[in-house]
Short mmCIF file of C-alpha atoms in Angstrom, two decimals:
data_model
loop_
_atom_site.label_atom_id
_atom_site.label_comp_id
_atom_site.label_asym_id
_atom_site.label_seq_id
_atom_site.Cartn_x
_atom_site.Cartn_y
_atom_site.Cartn_z
CA MET A 238 -126.99 31.93 -11.38
CA SER A 239 -124.31 32.29 -8.92
CA GLY A 240 -120.72 32.89 -9.91
CA ASP A 241 -119.61 29.33 -8.94
CA ALA A 242 -122.57 27.91 -10.74
CA ALA A 243 -121.87 29.99 -13.97
CA ASP A 244 -118.31 29.12 -13.98
CA GLU A 245 -119.09 25.32 -13.61
CA ALA A 246 -121.88 25.82 -16.57
CA LEU A 247 -119.18 27.40 -18.60
CA GLU A 248 -116.61 24.74 -18.12
CA ALA A 249 -118.93 21.99 -18.59
CA GLY A 250 -120.27 23.73 -21.88
CA VAL A 251 -116.69 23.72 -23.19
CA SER A 252 -115.92 20.29 -22.06
CA ALA A 253 -118.96 19.05 -23.97
CA ILE A 254 -117.88 20.85 -27.10
CA LEU A 255 -114.56 19.37 -26.97
CA ARG A 256 -115.76 15.84 -26.16
CA THR A 257 -118.28 16.14 -29.32
CA ALA A 258 -115.28 17.09 -31.54
CA ILE A 259 -113.03 14.40 -30.13
CA GLY A 260 -115.94 11.92 -30.82
CA ARG A 261 -116.27 12.95 -34.36
CA LEU A 262 -112.68 12.92 -35.01
CA ASP A 263 -111.94 9.54 -33.61
CA ALA A 264 -114.95 8.07 -35.36
CA ALA A 265 -113.66 9.40 -38.66
CA ASP A 266 -110.22 8.32 -37.94
CA ALA A 267 -109.11 11.88 -38.86
CA ARG A 268 -105.44 12.72 -39.59
CA ASP A 269 -103.64 14.03 -36.46
CA GLU A 270 -100.26 15.55 -35.96
CA VAL A 271 -97.41 15.56 -33.42
CA ILE A 272 -97.12 18.22 -30.75
CA ALA A 273 -93.35 18.52 -29.68
CA ARG A 274 -91.24 20.63 -27.35
CA TYR A 275 -87.93 22.03 -28.94
CA ARG A 276 -84.73 21.53 -26.83
CA PRO A 277 -81.99 23.69 -28.28
CA ALA A 278 -78.29 22.56 -28.84
CA GLY A 279 -76.08 22.50 -25.91
CA ARG A 280 -73.13 21.03 -24.32
CA ILE A 281 -72.75 18.48 -21.60
CA ALA A 282 -69.20 18.84 -20.39
CA LEU A 283 -67.23 18.82 -23.65
CA ILE A 284 -69.81 16.90 -25.64
CA ARG A 285 -72.01 18.87 -28.06
CA ARG A 286 -75.55 18.04 -27.95
CA ALA A 287 -77.60 18.59 -31.17
CA PRO A 288 -81.19 20.29 -30.84
CA VAL A 289 -83.98 17.86 -30.38
CA LEU A 290 -87.73 17.88 -30.66
CA LEU A 291 -89.28 15.84 -27.78
CA PRO A 292 -92.74 14.57 -28.50
CA VAL A 293 -95.62 15.66 -26.14
CA THR A 294 -98.80 14.36 -27.64
CA ARG A 295 -100.74 14.05 -30.86
CA ALA A 296 -103.52 16.42 -31.81
CA TRP A 297 -105.86 17.35 -34.55
CA ARG A 298 -105.27 20.80 -36.29
CA LEU A 299 -108.44 22.62 -36.22
CA GLY A 300 -107.52 25.86 -37.81
CA MET A 301 -105.48 27.94 -35.21
CA LEU A 302 -106.28 25.33 -32.57
CA LEU A 303 -104.96 21.98 -31.76
CA LEU A 304 -107.00 19.46 -29.89
CA ASP A 305 -105.59 16.30 -28.36
CA ARG A 306 -107.55 13.29 -27.36
CA ASP A 307 -107.63 14.34 -23.55
CA GLY A 308 -109.58 17.44 -24.44
CA ASN A 309 -106.60 19.89 -24.12
CA LEU A 310 -106.56 22.85 -26.54
CA TYR A 311 -103.29 24.35 -27.88
CA GLU A 312 -102.48 27.41 -29.81
CA THR A 313 -100.48 26.53 -32.95
CA GLY A 314 -96.84 27.23 -32.61
CA GLU A 315 -94.08 26.67 -35.38
CA VAL A 316 -95.04 24.01 -37.86
CA THR A 317 -92.31 22.01 -39.59
CA ARG A 318 -92.09 18.54 -41.41
CA ALA A 319 -89.69 15.61 -40.62
CA ILE A 320 -87.72 15.72 -43.77
CA GLU A 321 -84.05 15.81 -44.39
CA THR A 322 -82.61 19.33 -44.74
CA LYS A 323 -80.04 20.19 -47.36
CA TRP A 324 -77.01 22.44 -46.99
CA PRO A 325 -77.29 25.69 -44.97
CA SER A 326 -78.24 28.71 -46.98
CA ASN A 327 -76.98 31.43 -44.53
CA ARG A 328 -79.67 33.75 -45.66
CA SER A 329 -80.74 34.88 -42.19
CA LEU A 330 -80.76 33.74 -38.68
CA GLU A 331 -84.45 32.91 -38.71
CA VAL A 332 -84.18 30.73 -41.82
CA GLU A 333 -81.30 28.95 -40.36
CA ARG A 334 -83.17 28.43 -37.00
CA ARG A 335 -86.15 26.94 -38.93
CA ARG A 336 -83.77 24.60 -40.84
CA GLU A 337 -82.30 23.53 -37.43
CA VAL A 338 -85.79 22.67 -36.17
CA GLN A 339 -86.65 20.85 -39.40
CA ALA A 340 -83.36 18.86 -38.94
CA ALA A 341 -84.17 18.01 -35.41
CA ALA A 342 -87.70 16.78 -36.57
CA PHE A 343 -85.97 14.63 -39.10
CA ARG A 344 -83.64 13.09 -36.50
CA GLY A 345 -86.29 12.70 -33.96
CA PRO A 346 -88.80 9.79 -33.42
CA PHE A 347 -91.17 10.97 -36.14
CA ALA A 348 -92.09 9.34 -39.37
CA PRO A 349 -90.53 10.72 -42.55
CA GLY A 350 -92.64 13.59 -43.84
CA GLU A 351 -94.69 13.86 -40.68
CA VAL A 352 -96.08 17.31 -39.61
CA VAL A 353 -94.69 18.42 -36.37
CA ASN A 354 -96.16 21.28 -34.29
CA VAL A 355 -93.39 22.84 -32.08
CA ASP A 356 -93.90 24.44 -28.92
CA ALA A 357 -97.65 24.74 -29.20
CA GLU A 358 -98.89 26.60 -26.22
CA PRO A 359 -101.70 24.91 -23.99
CA ILE A 360 -104.74 27.15 -23.63
CA ALA A 361 -106.35 27.39 -20.08
CA LEU A 362 -109.93 26.14 -20.04
CA ASP A 363 -110.94 27.23 -16.62
CA ALA A 364 -113.78 29.80 -16.42
CA ALA A 365 -111.46 32.47 -14.92
CA SER A 366 -108.79 32.29 -17.89
CA LEU A 367 -111.61 32.33 -20.37
CA ARG A 368 -113.27 35.28 -18.77
CA ALA A 369 -109.84 36.98 -18.74
CA GLY A 370 -109.58 36.33 -22.54
CA SER A 371 -105.72 36.26 -22.35
CA GLY A 372 -105.42 33.70 -25.35
CA PRO A 373 -107.47 33.14 -28.30
CA LEU A 374 -110.47 32.09 -26.30
CA SER A 375 -112.82 34.42 -24.47
CA VAL A 376 -116.39 34.76 -22.96
CA GLY A 377 -119.00 36.74 -24.79
CA SER A 378 -122.80 37.01 -25.33
CA GLY A 379 -124.14 34.33 -27.53
CA SER A 380 -126.94 34.87 -30.05
CA GLY A 381 -129.53 33.45 -27.42
CA GLY A 382 -128.19 36.00 -24.72
CA GLY A 383 -126.33 33.61 -22.59
CA GLU A 384 -122.65 33.34 -22.13
CA VAL A 385 -120.67 31.50 -24.80
CA VAL A 386 -116.89 30.85 -25.58
CA LEU A 387 -115.62 32.63 -28.46
CA VAL A 388 -112.64 32.10 -30.62
CA ARG A 389 -110.58 35.13 -31.84
CA TRP A 390 -109.19 34.61 -35.38
CA ALA A 391 -105.41 35.58 -35.38
CA GLY A 392 -103.27 36.39 -38.27
CA PRO A 393 -102.92 39.13 -40.89
CA GLY A 394 -105.68 39.97 -43.50
CA PRO A 395 -109.25 40.17 -43.52
CA GLY A 396 -111.19 38.75 -40.61
CA SER A 397 -108.22 39.01 -38.34
CA GLY A 398 -109.49 39.70 -34.77
CA ALA A 399 -113.09 38.61 -35.64
CA ARG A 400 -114.81 36.26 -33.26
CA SER A 401 -116.69 32.95 -33.54
CA GLU A 402 -118.55 30.63 -31.07
CA LEU A 403 -116.28 27.90 -30.12
CA GLY A 404 -118.90 25.23 -30.83
CA ALA A 405 -119.55 26.49 -34.28
CA TYR A 406 -115.87 27.15 -35.01
CA LEU A 407 -114.89 23.61 -34.13
CA ALA A 408 -117.89 22.11 -35.96
CA ASP A 409 -116.84 23.66 -39.14
CA ARG A 410 -113.15 22.74 -38.76
CA VAL A 411 -113.97 19.09 -37.69
CA SER A 412 -116.26 18.87 -40.83
CA LEU A 413 -112.99 19.70 -42.92
CA LEU A 414 -111.08 16.93 -41.49
CA THR A 415 -113.85 14.27 -41.45
CA PHE A 416 -115.40 15.18 -44.86
CA ASP A 417 -118.78 15.56 -43.43
#
């Protein structure tokens, strides 16, 4: 298979896997979450502007990946809930920044208690990016000997850095949301 044909086959395979997952999630009316971009506090002239979370899209959380209805994949970023924050604790800068993000979610256009994924990074799904393996997805050899897209598990603890075939990974995660 020529390079262009192999690339097209790889991209078509990923697209089919994502369409299958979307179809199952839609049919089950699975719970989705908001993806939002964080805009920090600032000033316009002399007027102080509070930090804001701007909605981008809705997506299903599938482990370490987020999948939207258009077939875009995202790496999870920071996760918060749209709940009212209490008083500042002044324990650390990181705790205060997280409290600020949570307050922005509460003020934003989100339902109370809704899960908001902040600054989730889009994952490039073109063949060149997948072959480069710069994100959590990469290309490897499947059990049948052909090329498959693999998901690299991230995070601390056992299994970190392990790889699973994208189709199997998503099928497993989708079954958790659809109770299959």
